[in-house]
Each structure stands twice: as C-alpha cells, then as structure tokens.
Coordinates of C-alpha atoms and ligand atoms in Angstrom, one line a residue:
M103 CA 28.0 304.2 130.6
D104 CA 24.5 303.4 131.8
K105 CA 23.7 300.0 133.3
L106 CA 20.5 298.2 134.0
L107 CA 19.9 296.5 137.4
I108 CA 17.3 293.8 137.3
T109 CA 16.1 291.7 140.3
G110 CA 14.6 288.6 138.8
G111 CA 11.5 286.6 139.8
N112 CA 8.5 288.8 138.9
A113 CA 6.1 287.4 136.3
L114 CA 5.2 290.1 133.7
H115 CA 1.6 291.1 133.8
G116 CA -0.3 293.9 131.9
A117 CA -0.3 295.7 128.6
V118 CA 2.4 297.6 126.8
R119 CA 2.3 299.6 123.6
A120 CA 4.6 298.8 120.7
S121 CA 6.7 301.7 119.5
G122 CA 7.3 302.5 115.9
A123 CA 9.6 300.1 114.1
K124 CA 13.3 301.2 114.1
N125 CA 14.0 299.2 110.9
A126 CA 11.2 300.8 109.0
A127 CA 11.8 304.4 110.3
L128 CA 15.5 304.3 109.3
P129 CA 15.0 303.6 105.6
I130 CA 11.9 305.9 105.5
L131 CA 14.0 308.8 107.0
A132 CA 16.6 308.1 104.3
A133 CA 13.9 308.1 101.7
T134 CA 12.9 311.7 102.7
L135 CA 16.0 312.7 100.7
L136 CA 14.1 311.8 97.6
A137 CA 11.2 314.2 98.3
D138 CA 10.8 317.7 96.8
G139 CA 7.8 318.5 99.0
P140 CA 7.3 318.6 102.8
V141 CA 7.2 315.2 104.7
T142 CA 5.7 314.5 108.0
L143 CA 6.4 311.2 109.7
T144 CA 4.6 309.9 112.9
N145 CA 5.1 307.0 115.1
V146 CA 8.9 307.5 114.8
P147 CA 10.4 305.8 117.9
R148 CA 12.8 307.9 120.1
L149 CA 16.0 305.8 119.7
R150 CA 19.7 306.4 119.5
D151 CA 19.8 305.2 115.9
I152 CA 17.0 307.6 114.9
T153 CA 19.0 310.5 116.5
T154 CA 22.1 309.4 114.6
T155 CA 20.1 309.4 111.4
L156 CA 18.7 312.9 112.0
D157 CA 22.3 314.1 112.7
L158 CA 23.4 312.6 109.5
L159 CA 20.6 314.1 107.4
G160 CA 21.1 317.4 109.2
R161 CA 24.8 317.4 108.4
M162 CA 23.9 317.1 104.7
G163 CA 21.7 320.2 105.0
A164 CA 18.3 318.6 105.3
R165 CA 16.0 320.4 107.6
L166 CA 14.3 318.2 110.1
I167 CA 12.2 319.0 113.1
Q168 CA 11.5 316.4 115.8
D169 CA 8.7 317.3 118.3
A170 CA 8.5 316.1 121.9
G171 CA 6.5 313.0 120.8
D172 CA 6.8 310.7 117.8
R173 CA 6.6 313.3 114.9
I174 CA 9.3 314.3 112.6
S175 CA 8.8 317.0 109.9
V176 CA 11.1 317.2 107.0
E177 CA 11.4 320.3 104.9
P178 CA 13.1 319.3 101.6
R179 CA 15.7 321.6 100.4
A180 CA 18.7 321.2 98.2
L181 CA 21.3 319.5 100.3
T182 CA 24.6 321.3 101.0
S183 CA 26.5 318.0 101.0
C184 CA 26.1 314.4 99.7
V185 CA 28.7 313.0 102.1
A186 CA 27.9 310.5 105.0
P187 CA 31.0 310.8 107.1
Y188 CA 32.9 308.0 108.8
E189 CA 32.4 309.3 112.3
L190 CA 28.6 308.9 112.0
V191 CA 28.5 305.8 109.8
K192 CA 30.8 303.9 112.1
T193 CA 28.2 304.4 114.9
M194 CA 25.3 303.2 112.7
R195 CA 25.8 301.0 109.7
A196 CA 22.2 301.7 108.5
S197 CA 23.6 305.0 107.4
I198 CA 24.3 303.1 104.1
L199 CA 20.6 303.7 103.4
V200 CA 21.4 307.3 102.2
L201 CA 23.4 305.9 99.3
G202 CA 20.6 305.1 97.0
P203 CA 18.5 308.2 97.6
L204 CA 21.5 310.5 97.2
V205 CA 22.6 309.0 93.8
A206 CA 19.0 308.9 92.6
R207 CA 18.2 312.5 93.5
Y208 CA 21.5 314.3 93.4
G209 CA 23.6 312.1 91.1
Q210 CA 26.3 311.8 93.6
A211 CA 27.1 310.2 97.0
D212 CA 30.2 309.8 99.2
V213 CA 29.2 307.3 101.9
S214 CA 31.7 305.9 104.4
L215 CA 32.0 302.1 104.1
P216 CA 30.1 300.9 107.2
G217 CA 32.7 298.3 108.1
G218 CA 31.8 295.2 110.2
C219 CA 30.0 295.1 113.5
A220 CA 29.8 292.8 116.5
I221 CA 27.5 290.3 114.7
G222 CA 29.4 290.0 111.4
A223 CA 31.4 291.4 108.5
R224 CA 28.2 292.8 107.0
P225 CA 29.5 293.7 103.5
V226 CA 27.6 296.0 101.2
N227 CA 28.7 294.5 97.8
L228 CA 25.0 293.9 96.9
H229 CA 24.2 297.6 97.3
I230 CA 27.2 298.6 95.2
D231 CA 26.7 296.0 92.4
G232 CA 23.0 297.1 92.1
L233 CA 23.9 300.7 91.7
R234 CA 26.5 299.8 89.1
A235 CA 23.9 297.7 87.2
M236 CA 21.8 300.9 87.1
G237 CA 24.6 302.8 85.5
A238 CA 26.3 304.5 88.5
E239 CA 30.1 304.8 88.5
V240 CA 31.0 303.4 91.9
T241 CA 34.5 303.3 93.4
V242 CA 35.6 302.3 96.8
E243 CA 38.6 304.2 98.0
G244 CA 39.9 305.6 101.2
G245 CA 37.2 303.8 103.2
Y246 CA 34.4 305.6 101.2
I247 CA 31.9 304.5 98.6
R248 CA 32.0 307.2 95.9
A249 CA 29.0 306.9 93.5
R250 CA 28.3 309.2 90.5
A251 CA 25.5 309.0 87.9
E252 CA 24.0 311.5 85.4
R253 CA 20.7 309.7 85.9
L254 CA 20.3 306.1 87.0
Q255 CA 18.8 303.7 84.5
G256 CA 16.2 301.0 85.3
A257 CA 17.6 297.5 85.3
R258 CA 16.9 293.9 86.2
L259 CA 18.6 293.3 89.4
V260 CA 19.0 289.7 90.7
M261 CA 20.1 289.8 94.4
E262 CA 22.8 287.1 95.0
M263 CA 21.6 286.9 98.6
V264 CA 18.4 288.2 100.3
S265 CA 19.4 291.6 101.7
V266 CA 17.0 293.8 103.6
T267 CA 18.8 297.1 103.3
G268 CA 20.2 296.1 100.0
T269 CA 16.6 295.7 98.6
E270 CA 15.7 299.0 100.3
N271 CA 18.6 301.0 98.9
L272 CA 18.0 299.8 95.3
M273 CA 14.2 300.1 95.5
M274 CA 14.7 303.8 96.7
A275 CA 17.3 304.4 93.9
A276 CA 15.0 302.9 91.2
T277 CA 12.1 305.3 92.1
L278 CA 13.8 308.2 90.2
A279 CA 15.6 306.2 87.6
Q280 CA 15.0 306.4 83.9
G281 CA 12.7 303.4 83.0
E282 CA 11.7 300.3 84.8
T283 CA 13.6 298.2 87.5
L284 CA 12.9 294.7 88.6
I285 CA 14.5 293.5 91.8
E286 CA 14.5 289.7 92.0
N287 CA 15.2 287.7 95.1
A288 CA 14.1 290.8 97.0
A289 CA 13.8 290.8 100.8
R290 CA 10.2 290.3 101.9
E291 CA 10.4 291.9 105.4
P292 CA 7.4 294.0 106.5
E293 CA 9.8 296.9 106.9
V294 CA 10.6 296.7 103.2
V295 CA 6.8 296.9 102.5
D296 CA 6.4 299.9 104.9
L297 CA 9.2 301.7 103.0
A298 CA 7.5 300.9 99.7
E299 CA 4.2 302.3 101.0
F300 CA 5.9 305.5 102.1
L301 CA 7.6 305.8 98.6
K302 CA 4.2 305.3 96.9
A303 CA 2.7 308.0 99.2
M304 CA 5.3 310.3 97.7
G305 CA 4.3 309.3 94.2
A306 CA 6.6 306.3 93.5
R307 CA 5.3 303.5 91.2
I308 CA 6.1 300.2 93.0
E309 CA 4.5 296.8 92.7
G310 CA 5.3 293.6 94.5
A311 CA 6.8 294.8 97.7
G312 CA 6.6 291.9 100.2
T313 CA 7.2 289.4 97.5
D314 CA 10.6 288.4 96.1
Q315 CA 10.0 290.4 92.9
I316 CA 9.6 294.1 93.2
H317 CA 8.9 296.1 90.1
I318 CA 9.5 299.9 90.1
R319 CA 8.7 302.4 87.3
G320 CA 11.0 305.4 87.5
V321 CA 9.3 308.8 87.8
E322 CA 10.6 312.4 87.4
R323 CA 10.0 313.6 90.9
L324 CA 8.6 312.6 94.3
G325 CA 6.4 314.9 96.2
G326 CA 5.9 315.2 100.0
A327 CA 3.8 313.0 102.1
D328 CA 2.4 312.4 105.6
Y329 CA 3.1 308.9 106.8
R330 CA 2.8 306.8 109.9
V331 CA 5.7 304.3 110.6
M332 CA 4.6 300.7 111.2
P333 CA 4.9 299.2 114.7
D334 CA 8.0 297.4 115.8
R335 CA 7.5 293.6 115.4
I336 CA 10.9 292.8 117.1
E337 CA 10.0 294.8 120.1
T338 CA 6.7 293.2 120.2
G339 CA 8.2 289.7 120.0
T340 CA 10.7 290.6 122.7
F341 CA 8.0 291.5 125.3
L342 CA 6.0 288.4 124.4
V343 CA 9.1 286.2 125.0
G344 CA 9.5 288.0 128.4
A345 CA 5.9 287.1 129.3
A346 CA 6.6 283.5 128.2
M347 CA 9.8 283.2 130.3
T348 CA 8.4 284.7 133.4
G349 CA 5.1 282.7 133.3
G350 CA 3.1 285.9 133.0
R351 CA 0.4 287.4 130.8
V352 CA 1.1 290.4 128.6
R353 CA -0.8 292.2 125.8
V354 CA 1.2 294.2 123.3
T355 CA -1.1 296.8 121.8
E356 CA -0.8 299.1 118.7
T357 CA 1.2 296.4 117.0
R358 CA 0.9 294.3 113.8
P359 CA -0.1 290.6 114.5
D360 CA 0.3 289.7 110.8
C361 CA 4.1 290.3 110.9
L362 CA 5.1 287.8 113.5
D363 CA 3.6 284.4 112.4
A364 CA 6.9 282.4 112.7
V365 CA 7.6 283.9 116.1
L366 CA 4.0 283.3 117.5
Q367 CA 4.2 279.7 116.3
K368 CA 7.4 279.1 118.3
L369 CA 5.8 280.7 121.3
R370 CA 2.8 278.4 120.9
D371 CA 5.2 275.5 120.6
A372 CA 6.8 276.6 123.8
G373 CA 3.4 276.2 125.5
A374 CA 2.0 279.8 125.4
R375 CA -1.6 280.5 124.9
I376 CA -1.9 283.4 122.4
E377 CA -4.8 285.5 121.5
I378 CA -4.8 288.0 118.6
G379 CA -6.8 291.1 117.9
P380 CA -6.8 293.6 115.1
D381 CA -3.8 295.6 116.6
W382 CA -2.8 293.5 119.7
I383 CA -1.4 290.2 120.7
E384 CA -1.8 288.7 124.1
L385 CA 0.4 285.9 125.5
D386 CA -0.6 284.0 128.6
M387 CA 1.9 281.5 130.0
Q388 CA -0.4 280.7 133.0
G389 CA 2.5 280.4 135.3
R390 CA 4.0 277.5 133.5
R391 CA 7.6 276.9 132.5
P392 CA 8.2 277.2 128.7
R393 CA 9.1 274.1 126.6
A394 CA 12.4 274.4 124.7
V395 CA 11.9 275.1 121.0
D396 CA 14.2 274.6 117.9
I397 CA 14.8 277.8 115.9
H398 CA 16.2 278.3 112.4
T399 CA 16.6 281.9 111.4
A400 CA 16.0 282.9 107.8
P401 CA 14.6 285.8 105.7
H402 CA 11.0 286.7 106.2
P403 CA 8.5 285.1 106.4
A404 CA 10.7 282.6 108.2
F405 CA 11.9 283.1 111.8
P406 CA 13.7 286.5 112.1
T407 CA 17.4 286.6 113.2
D408 CA 16.5 289.6 115.3
M409 CA 14.6 287.3 117.6
Q410 CA 17.3 284.7 117.9
A411 CA 18.9 286.0 121.1
Q412 CA 15.6 286.3 122.9
F413 CA 14.9 282.7 122.1
C414 CA 18.2 281.6 123.3
A415 CA 17.3 283.2 126.6
L416 CA 13.9 281.4 126.6
N417 CA 15.6 278.0 125.8
A418 CA 18.1 278.6 128.6
I419 CA 15.3 278.2 131.2
A420 CA 12.9 276.0 129.2
E421 CA 12.1 272.3 129.7
G422 CA 14.1 270.2 127.4
V423 CA 16.7 270.9 124.7
G424 CA 16.4 273.6 122.0
V425 CA 18.7 273.8 119.0
V426 CA 19.1 277.4 117.6
A427 CA 20.5 277.6 114.0
E428 CA 21.6 281.1 113.0
T429 CA 21.9 281.2 109.2
I430 CA 22.0 285.0 108.5
F431 CA 25.0 286.3 110.5
E432 CA 28.3 284.6 111.2
N433 CA 28.8 285.9 114.7
R434 CA 25.4 286.4 116.4
F435 CA 25.9 284.2 119.5
M436 CA 27.7 286.8 121.6
H437 CA 24.9 286.6 124.2
V438 CA 25.7 283.0 124.9
P439 CA 28.9 283.4 126.9
E440 CA 27.0 286.1 129.0
L441 CA 24.1 283.7 129.5
Q442 CA 26.6 281.0 130.5
R443 CA 27.8 283.3 133.2
M444 CA 24.3 283.2 134.5
G445 CA 24.3 279.5 134.6
A446 CA 22.8 278.7 131.2
D447 CA 23.8 275.3 129.8
I448 CA 24.3 276.3 126.1
R449 CA 27.0 275.0 123.7
V450 CA 27.8 276.8 120.5
E451 CA 28.9 274.6 117.6
G452 CA 29.5 276.8 114.5
S453 CA 26.1 278.2 113.5
L454 CA 24.3 276.1 116.1
A455 CA 23.6 276.8 119.8
V456 CA 22.5 273.7 121.6
C457 CA 20.5 274.9 124.7
H458 CA 19.9 272.4 127.5
G459 CA 17.2 274.2 129.7
V460 CA 18.1 274.6 133.3
A461 CA 15.6 275.1 136.2
G462 CA 16.8 278.6 136.9
L463 CA 19.5 281.2 136.1
T464 CA 21.6 283.0 138.7
A465 CA 22.1 286.7 138.5
A466 CA 25.6 287.9 137.5
P467 CA 27.2 291.1 136.2
V468 CA 27.0 290.7 132.3
M469 CA 27.9 292.9 129.4
A470 CA 25.7 293.7 126.4
T471 CA 27.6 293.4 123.0
D472 CA 25.0 294.2 120.4
L473 CA 21.4 295.3 120.2
R474 CA 19.5 292.0 120.3
A475 CA 22.0 290.3 122.6
S476 CA 21.3 293.0 125.1
A477 CA 17.6 292.3 124.9
G478 CA 18.3 288.6 125.5
L479 CA 20.3 289.5 128.7
V480 CA 17.5 291.7 129.9
L481 CA 15.0 288.8 129.5
A482 CA 17.5 286.5 131.3
G483 CA 17.7 289.0 134.2
L484 CA 14.0 289.0 134.6
V485 CA 14.0 285.3 135.6
A486 CA 17.4 285.0 137.3
S487 CA 17.5 284.8 141.1
G488 CA 19.3 287.8 142.5
E489 CA 20.3 291.1 141.0
T490 CA 21.7 291.1 137.4
L491 CA 23.7 294.1 136.4
I492 CA 24.0 294.7 132.6
D493 CA 26.7 296.9 131.3
R494 CA 27.0 298.8 128.1
I495 CA 23.2 299.1 127.6
Y496 CA 23.8 301.8 125.0
H497 CA 23.4 298.9 122.7
L498 CA 19.9 298.4 124.0
D499 CA 19.1 302.1 123.6
R500 CA 19.8 301.9 119.9
G501 CA 16.7 299.8 119.3
Y502 CA 14.3 299.8 122.3
E503 CA 12.4 302.9 123.3
T504 CA 12.4 303.2 127.1
M505 CA 12.6 299.5 127.6
E506 CA 12.9 299.7 131.3
A507 CA 9.9 302.0 131.7
K508 CA 7.8 299.6 129.7
L509 CA 9.1 296.6 131.8
L510 CA 8.3 298.5 135.0
T511 CA 4.7 298.9 133.9
L512 CA 4.6 295.1 133.5
G513 CA 5.8 294.5 137.0
A514 CA 9.5 294.0 136.5
N515 CA 12.0 295.0 139.1
I516 CA 14.3 297.0 136.9
Q517 CA 16.2 300.3 137.1
R518 CA 18.7 302.2 135.0
I519 CA 21.9 303.2 136.8
A520 CA 23.5 306.2 135.2
G521 CA 27.1 305.9 134.0
E522 CA 28.7 307.5 137.1
G523 CA 26.8 305.1 139.4
R524 CA 24.0 307.5 140.2
I525 CA 20.4 306.3 139.9
P526 CA 18.9 308.9 137.4
S527 CA 16.0 311.0 138.6
P528 CA 12.7 309.6 137.1
Ligands
EPZ87 C1 18.8 294.4 108.3 O1 20.2 294.4 108.3 C2 18.3 294.8 109.7 N1 18.8 296.2 109.9 C3 19.0 293.9 110.8 O2 18.5 294.3 112.0 C4 18.6 292.5 110.4 O3 19.2 291.6 111.4 C5 19.0 292.1 109.1 O4 18.4 293.0 108.1 C6 18.4 290.7 108.6 O5 17.0 290.7 108.9 C7 18.1 297.2 109.4 O6 17.1 297.0 108.7 C8 18.5 298.6 109.6 P1 21.0 292.0 105.3 P2 21.0 294.3 106.9 O7 21.7 292.9 104.3 O8 20.1 294.8 105.8 C9 24.8 289.5 103.8 C10 18.7 294.9 114.3 O9 19.1 294.2 115.3 N2 25.0 290.7 102.8 O10 19.7 291.5 105.1 O11 22.3 294.9 107.1 C11 25.0 289.9 105.2 O12 26.3 289.9 105.6 C12 19.5 294.8 113.0 O13 17.7 295.7 114.2 C13 26.1 290.6 102.0 O14 26.8 289.6 101.9 O15 21.1 292.7 106.7 C14 24.1 289.0 105.9 O16 24.8 287.7 106.1 C15 20.7 293.9 113.1 N3 26.3 291.6 101.1 C16 23.0 288.7 105.0 O17 23.4 289.2 103.7 C17 25.5 292.8 101.1 O18 25.7 293.7 100.3 C18 21.7 289.4 105.3 O19 22.0 290.8 105.6 C19 24.4 292.8 102.0 C20 24.2 291.8 102.9

C-alpha cells in the first residue's frame, strides 16, 4: 500500500486548479444509464471511485471510453446486465446510485446492499422506500436489493431525513416515471443541482433542484448530452484550509465560490483574508496562526460534514478552543486518535470533538481510515515538525486527484512512497 511522507513547516503559496467534483461525477455517470443517445462528460476527475464506477457500468454492458484527460464518452446501448455485484459495491457505496436509473430505464435492478463503512452504518432505507412509493416491488434478500417495476409511477416523496444520494437516486428514477413526482425535504447540495442540470440537458423536466422541494415531470425517453462536471468544492476547501494552517497564501482556480459560503465564513472567523473572483478563491493567512472556530455540520447550505476532519486539523493548531459537532454521521472522528498521536489535544465526547489548540504538532506515523480523515492527516503533516508518514492513502486516492502533485506546486515537502517502499518514478 502506498504511503505519503510529509516534512512539515512549509507555508503553502501559489495557485492550484480544482478538479471536477467526485460527488457530482458519480451520480452523473450513473445517470448516463438513462440516456438513449451518446453522452460526453468533461472535467471528470481521475479518481479511484470514478474508475470503480466505470468498471461497474462496463460490467453491466455500458460502453464508456475515458481519454487521457478528463473526458468520458458513453455510447448508450442496451445493457447486458442490471446487476451491481457485491465485490464492486463493497469498495464504493456510491454504487447504490445505479439503482434508480436501472429501475427507471430497464424495469429491474439487483444492487448489492452497500453495507456500512468507516464513518457509519449508512443505511439506504430512504432509497428503497422512495422506489416502493413509486410502485417498484423491492425486496432485500441475500445481501441484494432486488427491484422490479413495469413502469415507475410519479409520487409525492417526503424524505424522512435529508439524504444526498437518496435525493439523487429518486430524482433520476422520477425522470422516466409515468406522471409527476415531488421530492420534499430534498437535499440541496450543489452536486444535486449539477446532476439535475445534466438530466435536464438530456431532456428531463426538473424544477426546484437546490431547494428542499424538487418537482419532476416524467418523460418517455432521455437523449444524449454533452456536459461539464462542476468543480470539487470539498477539494477547494481542503486546499484553503491547508493555506490557513500553514500561514500561506493560496488561490484555488476553476472552482465555484458560490458553493462554499459556510466554509469561507469559518475561514474568515479563523482570521484568514479571503478574496473571491468569478471562478477563483484566494486565501491569505499573512503568516498568522489561525484562531479556533466552532463547527456544526449539517446539510447544505450549512457547514458540510466532508470538511469536518480538515477543520479538526486546523483547530488542533489554532489559538483557543474549537468545538466540532458532527451531526450527519455517527462515527466520523476517526482522524482524532491519529491527530492525538501527533500531539493534538482533542477530546471526543459523543458527537462533539473539543479541540484545544496547541502551538505545534509533532510528526508521527499515522494511518488513514476514510477519505476525508486522510485529508485531515495530510493537512496536519504539513504543519507538524518532522516527517509524518501516512499509511493506507488509497483512502485519499478515492477522492483527491493527484493531491501530492498539487501540494508540491504549492511548496509542500511531500512525496508518495510506493507500497513496496520504493519512491515511484515521477
Ligand atoms: C453523500 O453521501 C456524499 N457521498 C458523502 O460524501 C457526504 O458526506 C454525504 O452525502 C453527506 O453530505 C456522495 O455524494 C457520493 P446521506 P450519502 O444519504 O448520500 C442517513 C465523501 O467524503 N441515511 O446524505 O451516502 C445517513 O446514515 C462522502 O465524499 C439514512 O438513514 O449521505 C446519514 O446519517 C462521504 N438512510 C444521513 O442520512 C438512507 O437511506 C445523511 O446521509 C440514507 C441516508
């Protein structure tokens, strides 16, 4: 397994481009199953989770061509299988996103139950309940969700909890249903809006994406489309936190400043000077130590849970005490014990992490446990004195495109060590 070796102490300076958003590209790739015309996607990030999704769609018979850059062409053709097998779904729970499109387009889907993951149980009851409300016969047996429907019927769906992929699955299913669907208590994340824009480019009739009420009028077919995936707001936020923690000055380009209000406000509260352009955000910490901030994660437009680990790392070295409340997932503080190994003074009490900022962290061998926890550990390594070795960074590779290369351009002292201990050739 690859590792990252980081020698802390360098302030980050310079500009870095945001890649396409993983959490928009994944549902959009699943949505290509609905198309009966050619689809071309650009700004698709080169990530492990994208590769897994391409494998999954390819296994079902879809024909996808990924070029050497950020473009993926999909040639729609009748699938040879509507099964999402366990061995793929267990590596990426977002595979559940093929459920809605398969039932809507092919009337059937056998999708392995994703099971839990490091950050929580992550049930999919809302996805299943919504499809049942739209007339699908859904059974769960042998670890698989088996869904069948002549044709889905539009329905009024009131989501018991705000669920991002639950909203996305049901919105995709509703595009080809008979009649109208109203999703209430819908997720408002920008990635839900990006998916809706792609579906509309294919001919879907959707209103209200980005609000908590999404109205979909079913159509008979969806054609092809060319679409550019939105930039990754969590990657953007991660680099900005790195600049704040190291006292540097970083501009993230080709990003969406309008998707990060809650995060930018917390960075301002931490003492950062932030400038915003049409497609860029610049953070200047002017060499200062950040102030601790209180964080309360919640559905968009509130503070995103996917930025929580990064702010635990910031609070670890900030001035003062910051209380981090994680309200979305029940086990999303796995980065804390690793940060404690580096000298952080953080105490977890249920869904709260109380962070007493220390003047500095000390490098230590640490282990990544999940995608965003690994990002938090990288940020901590950037400021720790000495060499931090982060193991199991395949977690990081799931959601960050060439993170170490981008950090190198910003002046970080970081290198990837290939699994067998060799330093890979550049
Ligand atoms: C999406 O996961 C993101 N993944 C996650 O990003 C993100 O953390 C999460 O939304 C919250 O913003 C993708 O978009 C691929 P949820 P999702 O359904 O959709 C409960 C990352 O790091 N729930 O919004 O799986 C659930 O347990 C990943 O990029 C049910 O109880 O999250 C959680 O407590 C991690 N039943 C809450 O709702 C359901 O049927 C929100 O989960 C569905 C969800």
